[in-house]
PDB file of C-alpha atoms in Angstrom:
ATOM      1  CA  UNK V   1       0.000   0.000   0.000  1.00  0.00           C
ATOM      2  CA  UNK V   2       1.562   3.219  -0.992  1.00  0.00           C
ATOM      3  CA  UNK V   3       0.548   6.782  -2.392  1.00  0.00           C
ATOM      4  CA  UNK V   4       2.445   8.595  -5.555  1.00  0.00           C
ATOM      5  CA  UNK V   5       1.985  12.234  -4.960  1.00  0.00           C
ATOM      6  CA  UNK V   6       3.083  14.723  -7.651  1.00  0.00           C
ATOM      7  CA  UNK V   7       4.566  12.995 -10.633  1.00  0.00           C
ATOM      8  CA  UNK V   8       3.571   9.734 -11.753  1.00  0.00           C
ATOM      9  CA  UNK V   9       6.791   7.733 -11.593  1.00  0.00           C
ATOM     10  CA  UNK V  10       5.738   4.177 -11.483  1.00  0.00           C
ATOM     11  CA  UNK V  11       8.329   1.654 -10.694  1.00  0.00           C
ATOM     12  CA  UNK V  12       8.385  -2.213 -12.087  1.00  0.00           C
ATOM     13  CA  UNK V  13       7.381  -3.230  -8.785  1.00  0.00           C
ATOM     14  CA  UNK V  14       4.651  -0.189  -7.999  1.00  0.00           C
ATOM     15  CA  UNK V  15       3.220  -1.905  -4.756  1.00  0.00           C
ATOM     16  CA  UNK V  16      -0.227  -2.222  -4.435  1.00  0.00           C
ATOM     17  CA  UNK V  17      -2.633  -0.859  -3.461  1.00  0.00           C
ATOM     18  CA  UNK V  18      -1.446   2.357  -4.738  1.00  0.00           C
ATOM     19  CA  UNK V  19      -3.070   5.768  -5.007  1.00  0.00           C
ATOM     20  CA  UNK V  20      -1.699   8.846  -6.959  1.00  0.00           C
ATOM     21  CA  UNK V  21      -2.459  12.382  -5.433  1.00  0.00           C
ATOM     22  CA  UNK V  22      -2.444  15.321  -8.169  1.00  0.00           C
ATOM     23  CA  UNK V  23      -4.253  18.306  -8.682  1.00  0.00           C
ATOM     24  CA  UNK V  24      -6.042  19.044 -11.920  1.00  0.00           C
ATOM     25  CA  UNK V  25      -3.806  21.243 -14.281  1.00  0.00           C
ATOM     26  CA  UNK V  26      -0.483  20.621 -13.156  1.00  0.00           C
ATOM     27  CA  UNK V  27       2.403  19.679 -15.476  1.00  0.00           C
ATOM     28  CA  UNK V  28       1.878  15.799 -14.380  1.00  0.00           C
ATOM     29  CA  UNK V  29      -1.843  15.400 -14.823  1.00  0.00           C
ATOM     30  CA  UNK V  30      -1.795  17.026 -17.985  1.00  0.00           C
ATOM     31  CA  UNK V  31       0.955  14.896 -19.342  1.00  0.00           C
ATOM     32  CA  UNK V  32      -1.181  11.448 -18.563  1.00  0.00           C
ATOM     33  CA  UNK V  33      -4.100  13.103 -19.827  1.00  0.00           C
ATOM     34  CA  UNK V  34      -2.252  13.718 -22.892  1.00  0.00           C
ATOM     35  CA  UNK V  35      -2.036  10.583 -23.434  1.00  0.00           C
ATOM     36  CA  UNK V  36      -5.471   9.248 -22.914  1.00  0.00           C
ATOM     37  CA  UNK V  37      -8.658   9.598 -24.687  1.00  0.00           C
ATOM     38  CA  UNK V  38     -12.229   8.944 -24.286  1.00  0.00           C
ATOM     39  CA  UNK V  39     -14.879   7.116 -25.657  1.00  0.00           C
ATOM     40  CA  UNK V  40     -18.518   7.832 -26.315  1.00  0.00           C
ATOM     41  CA  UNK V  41     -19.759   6.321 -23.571  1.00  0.00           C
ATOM     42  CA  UNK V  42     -17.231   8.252 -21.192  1.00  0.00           C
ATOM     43  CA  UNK V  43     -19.145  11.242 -22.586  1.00  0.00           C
ATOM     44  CA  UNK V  44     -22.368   9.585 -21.808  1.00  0.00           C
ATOM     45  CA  UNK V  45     -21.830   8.939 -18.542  1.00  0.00           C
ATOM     46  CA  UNK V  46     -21.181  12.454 -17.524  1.00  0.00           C
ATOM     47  CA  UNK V  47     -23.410  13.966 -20.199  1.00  0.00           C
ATOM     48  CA  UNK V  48     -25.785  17.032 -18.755  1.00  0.00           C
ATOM     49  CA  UNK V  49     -23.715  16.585 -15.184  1.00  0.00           C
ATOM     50  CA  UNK V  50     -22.458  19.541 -13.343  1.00  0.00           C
ATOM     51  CA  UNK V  51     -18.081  20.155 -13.518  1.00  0.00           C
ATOM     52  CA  UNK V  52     -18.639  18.030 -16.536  1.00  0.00           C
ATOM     53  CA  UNK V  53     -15.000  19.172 -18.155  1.00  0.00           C
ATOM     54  CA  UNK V  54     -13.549  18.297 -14.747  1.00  0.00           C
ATOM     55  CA  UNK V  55     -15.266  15.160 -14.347  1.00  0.00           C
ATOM     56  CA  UNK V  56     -14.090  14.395 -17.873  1.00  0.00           C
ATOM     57  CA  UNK V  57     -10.388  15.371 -17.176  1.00  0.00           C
ATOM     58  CA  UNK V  58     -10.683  12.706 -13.938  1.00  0.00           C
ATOM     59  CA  UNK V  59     -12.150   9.740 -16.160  1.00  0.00           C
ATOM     60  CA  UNK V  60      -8.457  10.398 -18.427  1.00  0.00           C
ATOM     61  CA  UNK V  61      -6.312  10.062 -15.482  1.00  0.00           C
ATOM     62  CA  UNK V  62      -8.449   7.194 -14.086  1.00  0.00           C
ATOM     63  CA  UNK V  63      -7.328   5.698 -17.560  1.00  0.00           C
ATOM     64  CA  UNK V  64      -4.018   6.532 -17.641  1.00  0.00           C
ATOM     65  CA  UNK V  65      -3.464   5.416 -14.049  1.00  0.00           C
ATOM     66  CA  UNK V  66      -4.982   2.228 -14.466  1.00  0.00           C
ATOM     67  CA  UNK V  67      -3.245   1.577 -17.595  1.00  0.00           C
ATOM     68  CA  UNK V  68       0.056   2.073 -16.231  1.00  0.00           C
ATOM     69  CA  UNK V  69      -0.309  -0.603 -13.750  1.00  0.00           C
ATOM     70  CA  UNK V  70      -2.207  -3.186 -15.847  1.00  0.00           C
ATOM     71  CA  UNK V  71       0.351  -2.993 -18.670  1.00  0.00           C
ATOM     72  CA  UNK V  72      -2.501  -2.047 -21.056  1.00  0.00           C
ATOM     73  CA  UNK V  73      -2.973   1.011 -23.465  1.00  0.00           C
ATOM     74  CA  UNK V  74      -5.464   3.415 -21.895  1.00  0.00           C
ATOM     75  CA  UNK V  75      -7.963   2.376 -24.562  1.00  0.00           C
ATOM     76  CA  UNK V  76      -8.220  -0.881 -23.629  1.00  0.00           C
ATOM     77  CA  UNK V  77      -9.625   0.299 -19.754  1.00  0.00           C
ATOM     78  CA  UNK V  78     -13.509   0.615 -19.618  1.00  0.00           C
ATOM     79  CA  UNK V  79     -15.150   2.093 -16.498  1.00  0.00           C
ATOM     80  CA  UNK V  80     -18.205   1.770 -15.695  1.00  0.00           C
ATOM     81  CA  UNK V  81     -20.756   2.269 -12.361  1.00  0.00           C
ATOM     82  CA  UNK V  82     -21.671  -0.304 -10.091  1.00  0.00           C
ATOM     83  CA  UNK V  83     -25.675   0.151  -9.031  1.00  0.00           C
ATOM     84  CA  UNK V  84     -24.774   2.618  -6.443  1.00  0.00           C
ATOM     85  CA  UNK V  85     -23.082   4.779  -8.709  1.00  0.00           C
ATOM     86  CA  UNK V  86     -19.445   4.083  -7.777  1.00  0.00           C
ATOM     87  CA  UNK V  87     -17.138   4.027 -10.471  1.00  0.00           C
ATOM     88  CA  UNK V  88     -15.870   0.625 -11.561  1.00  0.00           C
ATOM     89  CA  UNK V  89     -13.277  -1.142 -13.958  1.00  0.00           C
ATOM     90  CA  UNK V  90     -15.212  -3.356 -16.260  1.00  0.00           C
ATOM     91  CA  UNK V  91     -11.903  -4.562 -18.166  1.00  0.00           C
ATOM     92  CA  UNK V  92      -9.380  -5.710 -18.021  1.00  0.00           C
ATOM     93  CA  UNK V  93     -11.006  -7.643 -15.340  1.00  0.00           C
ATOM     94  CA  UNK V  94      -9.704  -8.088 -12.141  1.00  0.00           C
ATOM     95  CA  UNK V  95      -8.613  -4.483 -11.495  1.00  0.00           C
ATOM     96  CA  UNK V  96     -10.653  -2.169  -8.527  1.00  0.00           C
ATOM     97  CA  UNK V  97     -10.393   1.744  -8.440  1.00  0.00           C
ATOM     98  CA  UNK V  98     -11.888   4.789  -6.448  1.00  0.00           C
ATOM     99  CA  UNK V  99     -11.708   8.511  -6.246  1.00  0.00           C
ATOM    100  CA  UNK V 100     -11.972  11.282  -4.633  1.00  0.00           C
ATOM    101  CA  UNK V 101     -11.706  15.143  -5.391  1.00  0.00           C
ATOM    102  CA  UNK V 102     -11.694  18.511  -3.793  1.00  0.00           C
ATOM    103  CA  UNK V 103     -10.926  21.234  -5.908  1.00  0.00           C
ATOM    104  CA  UNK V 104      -8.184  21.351  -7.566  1.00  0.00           C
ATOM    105  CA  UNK V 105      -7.453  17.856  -5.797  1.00  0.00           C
ATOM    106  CA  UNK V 106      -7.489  14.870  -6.977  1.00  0.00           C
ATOM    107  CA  UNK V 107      -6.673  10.909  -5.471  1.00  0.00           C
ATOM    108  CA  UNK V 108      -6.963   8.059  -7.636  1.00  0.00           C
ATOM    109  CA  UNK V 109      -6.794   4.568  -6.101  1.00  0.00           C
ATOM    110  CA  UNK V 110      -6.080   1.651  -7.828  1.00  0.00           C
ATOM    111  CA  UNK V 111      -6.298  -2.171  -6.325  1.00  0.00           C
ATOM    112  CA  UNK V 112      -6.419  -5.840  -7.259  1.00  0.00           C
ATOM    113  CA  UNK V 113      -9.157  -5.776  -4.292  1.00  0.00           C
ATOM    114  CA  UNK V 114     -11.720  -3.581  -3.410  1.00  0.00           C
ATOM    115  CA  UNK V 115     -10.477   0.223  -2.544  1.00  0.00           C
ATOM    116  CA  UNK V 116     -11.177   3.365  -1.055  1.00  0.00           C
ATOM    117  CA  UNK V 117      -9.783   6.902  -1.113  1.00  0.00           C
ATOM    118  CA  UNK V 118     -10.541  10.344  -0.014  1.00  0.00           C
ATOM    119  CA  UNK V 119      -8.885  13.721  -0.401  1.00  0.00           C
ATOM    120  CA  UNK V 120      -9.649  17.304   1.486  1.00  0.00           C
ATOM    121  CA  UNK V 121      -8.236  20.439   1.517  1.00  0.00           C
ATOM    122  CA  UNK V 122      -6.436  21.824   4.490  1.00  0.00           C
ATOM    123  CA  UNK V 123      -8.128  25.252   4.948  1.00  0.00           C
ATOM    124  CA  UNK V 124     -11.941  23.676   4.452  1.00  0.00           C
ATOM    125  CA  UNK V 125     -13.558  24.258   7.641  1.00  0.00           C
ATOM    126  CA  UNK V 126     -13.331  21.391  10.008  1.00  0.00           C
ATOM    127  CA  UNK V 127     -15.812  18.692  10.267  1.00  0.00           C
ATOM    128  CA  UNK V 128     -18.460  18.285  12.679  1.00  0.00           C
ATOM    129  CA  UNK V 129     -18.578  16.705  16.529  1.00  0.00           C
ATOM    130  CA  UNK V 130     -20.489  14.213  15.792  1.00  0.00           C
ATOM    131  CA  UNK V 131     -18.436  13.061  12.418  1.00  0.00           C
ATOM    132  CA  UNK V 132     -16.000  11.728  15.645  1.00  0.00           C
ATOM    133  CA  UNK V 133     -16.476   8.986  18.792  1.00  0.00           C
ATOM    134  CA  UNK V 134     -15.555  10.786  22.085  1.00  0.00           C
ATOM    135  CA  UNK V 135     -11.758   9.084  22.048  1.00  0.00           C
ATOM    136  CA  UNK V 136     -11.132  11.193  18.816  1.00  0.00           C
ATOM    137  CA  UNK V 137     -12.562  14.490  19.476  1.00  0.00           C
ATOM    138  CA  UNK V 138     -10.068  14.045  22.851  1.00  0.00           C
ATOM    139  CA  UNK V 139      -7.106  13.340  20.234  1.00  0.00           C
ATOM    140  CA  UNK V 140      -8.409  16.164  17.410  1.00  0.00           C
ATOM    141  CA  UNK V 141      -8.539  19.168  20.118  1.00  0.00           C
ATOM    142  CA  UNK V 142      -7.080  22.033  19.115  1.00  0.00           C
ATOM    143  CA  UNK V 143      -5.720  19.786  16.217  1.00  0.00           C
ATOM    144  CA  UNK V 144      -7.685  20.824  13.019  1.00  0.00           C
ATOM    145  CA  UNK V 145      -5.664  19.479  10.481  1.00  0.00           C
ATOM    146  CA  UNK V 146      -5.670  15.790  12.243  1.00  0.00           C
ATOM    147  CA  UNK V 147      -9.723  15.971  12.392  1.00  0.00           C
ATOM    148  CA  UNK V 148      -9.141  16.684   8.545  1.00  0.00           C
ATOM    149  CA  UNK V 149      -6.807  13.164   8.310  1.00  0.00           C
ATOM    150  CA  UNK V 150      -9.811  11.462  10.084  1.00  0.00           C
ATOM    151  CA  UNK V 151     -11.924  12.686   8.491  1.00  0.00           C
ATOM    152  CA  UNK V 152     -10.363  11.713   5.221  1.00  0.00           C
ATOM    153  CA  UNK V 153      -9.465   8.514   6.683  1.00  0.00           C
ATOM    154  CA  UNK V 154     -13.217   7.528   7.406  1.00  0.00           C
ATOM    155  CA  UNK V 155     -14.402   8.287   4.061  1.00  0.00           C
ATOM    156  CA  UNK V 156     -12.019   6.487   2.686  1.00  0.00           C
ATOM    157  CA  UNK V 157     -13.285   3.651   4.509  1.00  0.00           C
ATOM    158  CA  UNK V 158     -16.809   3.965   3.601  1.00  0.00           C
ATOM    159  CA  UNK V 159     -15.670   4.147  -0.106  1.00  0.00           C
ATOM    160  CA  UNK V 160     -13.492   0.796  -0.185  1.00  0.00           C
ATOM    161  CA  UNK V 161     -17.552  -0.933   1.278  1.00  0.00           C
ATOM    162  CA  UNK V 162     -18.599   0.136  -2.520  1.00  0.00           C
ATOM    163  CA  UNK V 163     -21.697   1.634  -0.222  1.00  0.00           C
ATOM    164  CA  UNK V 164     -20.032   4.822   1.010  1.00  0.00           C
ATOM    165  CA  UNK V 165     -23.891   6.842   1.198  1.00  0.00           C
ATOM    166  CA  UNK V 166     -24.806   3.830   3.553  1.00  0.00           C
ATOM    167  CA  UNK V 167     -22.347   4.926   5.865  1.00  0.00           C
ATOM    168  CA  UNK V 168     -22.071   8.302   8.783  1.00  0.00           C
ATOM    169  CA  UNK V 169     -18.645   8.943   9.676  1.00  0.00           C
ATOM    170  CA  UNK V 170     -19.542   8.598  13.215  1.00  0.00           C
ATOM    171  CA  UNK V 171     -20.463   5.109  12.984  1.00  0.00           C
ATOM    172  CA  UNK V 172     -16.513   5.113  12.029  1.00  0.00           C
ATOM    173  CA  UNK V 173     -13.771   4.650  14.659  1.00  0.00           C
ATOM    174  CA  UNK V 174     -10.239   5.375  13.993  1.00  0.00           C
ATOM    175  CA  UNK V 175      -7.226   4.199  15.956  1.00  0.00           C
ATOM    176  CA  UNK V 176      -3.571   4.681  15.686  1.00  0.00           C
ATOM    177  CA  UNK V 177      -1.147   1.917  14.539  1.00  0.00           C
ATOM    178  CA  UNK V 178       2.500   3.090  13.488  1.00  0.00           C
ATOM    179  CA  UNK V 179       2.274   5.096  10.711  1.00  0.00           C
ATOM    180  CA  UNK V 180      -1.070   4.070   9.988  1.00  0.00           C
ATOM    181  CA  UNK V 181      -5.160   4.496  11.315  1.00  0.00           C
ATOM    182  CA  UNK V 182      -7.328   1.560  11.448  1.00  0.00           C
ATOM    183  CA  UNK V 183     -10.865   1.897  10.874  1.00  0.00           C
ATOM    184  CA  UNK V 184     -13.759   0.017  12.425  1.00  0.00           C
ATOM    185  CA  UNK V 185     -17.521   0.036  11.772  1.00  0.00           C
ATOM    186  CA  UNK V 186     -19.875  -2.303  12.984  1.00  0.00           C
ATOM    187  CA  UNK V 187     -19.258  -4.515   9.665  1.00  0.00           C
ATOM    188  CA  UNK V 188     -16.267  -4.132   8.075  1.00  0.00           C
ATOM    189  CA  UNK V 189     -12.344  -3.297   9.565  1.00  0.00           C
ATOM    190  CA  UNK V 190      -9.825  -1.381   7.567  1.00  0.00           C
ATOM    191  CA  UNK V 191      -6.092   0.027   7.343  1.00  0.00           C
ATOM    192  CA  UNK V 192      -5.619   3.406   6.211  1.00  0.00           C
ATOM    193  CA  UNK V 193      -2.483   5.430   4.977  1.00  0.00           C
ATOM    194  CA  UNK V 194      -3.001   8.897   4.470  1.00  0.00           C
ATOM    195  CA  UNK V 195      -0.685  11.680   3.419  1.00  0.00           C
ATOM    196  CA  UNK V 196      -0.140  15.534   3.366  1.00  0.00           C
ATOM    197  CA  UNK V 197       0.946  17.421   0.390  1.00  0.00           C
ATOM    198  CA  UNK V 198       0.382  21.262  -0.399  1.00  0.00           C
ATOM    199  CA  UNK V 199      -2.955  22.295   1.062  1.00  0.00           C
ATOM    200  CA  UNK V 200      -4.307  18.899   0.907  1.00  0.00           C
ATOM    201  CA  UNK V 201      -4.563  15.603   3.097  1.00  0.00           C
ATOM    202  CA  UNK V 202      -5.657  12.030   1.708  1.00  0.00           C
ATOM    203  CA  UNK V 203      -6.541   8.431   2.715  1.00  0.00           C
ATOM    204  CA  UNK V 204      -5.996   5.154   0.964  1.00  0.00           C
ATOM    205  CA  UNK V 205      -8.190   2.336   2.717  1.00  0.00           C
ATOM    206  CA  UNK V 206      -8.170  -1.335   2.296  1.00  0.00           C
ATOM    207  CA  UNK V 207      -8.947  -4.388   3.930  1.00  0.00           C
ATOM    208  CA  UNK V 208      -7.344  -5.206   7.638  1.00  0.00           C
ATOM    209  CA  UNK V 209      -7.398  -8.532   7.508  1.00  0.00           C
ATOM    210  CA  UNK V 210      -6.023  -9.778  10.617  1.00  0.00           C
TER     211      UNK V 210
END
């Protein structure tokens, strides 16, 4: 599990799960874009949506990401939506992705099992109370930019479920363990990594499995 932030440099050995934090027009978005296109039912899919240029410009890097780590050319990756609305890889098969963006943010997350990520900007305004259990809001006082990493770290979790709407991030719980946060609800248990980078903070969730 590891994130990529800034350039996409992806090694022989990328380990995975591994997300890729950018922001939409830098020099290293725009170069993977450059080399992606879009089909006609990419343009479907976000047809009469708002942000439809941005949503667009994510769908390329989704692509290009994806691509890279398959060994594919970005033509050959199809997304789709799973019933909930979540976007999915429908080939090549095998392959699990999620996003997550906050202007001019964006975290891509690609898995060979199911995957969540979330991104926030550092000067939003901080979530509320009762996003936390009583053990967190102890550990977030005074501590705005941690609530933010929970915060991220949470939806994240709820995203890697493929039912993130079914979800409050007060059903939630986050603990500390090294450099990472586990995450609990009454269901499912997850390890997050998150990372900060410019104005921004980010969480990459998959399964705990222990």
């Amino acid at each position: 599990m590891s994130w990529i932030v800034g350039p996409l440099d992806l090694s022989p050995a990328a380990e995975l799960p591994l997300a890729w934090l950018t922001s939409l027009g830098s020099p290293e978005a725009e170069a993977v874009m450059g080399r992606t296109t879009l089909t006609s039912a990419d343009y479907a899919d976000f047809a009469g949506r708002a942000d439809g240029a941005s949503r667009l410009a994510r769908r390329r890097l989704v692509k290009g990401l994806v691509a890279a780590l398959a060994g594919r050319h970005p033509d050959e990756v199809e997304i789709g939506r799973s019933p909930l609305g979540a976007p999915v890889i429908v080939g090549p098969e095998g392959w699990h992705v999620s996003l997550g963006g906050r202007w001019p943010f964006l975290a891509i997350a690609v898995a060979r099992q199911p995957v969540g990520v979330d991104v926030e900007r550092l000067d939003q305004d901080p979530p509320p109370d009762d996003a936390f259990t009583p053990e967190e809001r102890r550990r977030i006082a005074g501590r705005p930019p941690l609530a933010l990493e929970l915060w991220t770290a949470k939806e994240a979790h709820a995203k890697r479920t493929g039912r993130a709407s079914l979800y409050e991030a007060g059903q939630i719980a986050t603990t500390p363990e090294g450099d990472a946060l586990i995450t609990r609800c009454a269901e499912h248990a997850a390890r997050c990594l998150t990372v900060r980078a410019a104005n921004a903070v980010a969480a990459l969730a998959m399964s705990d499995d222990r």
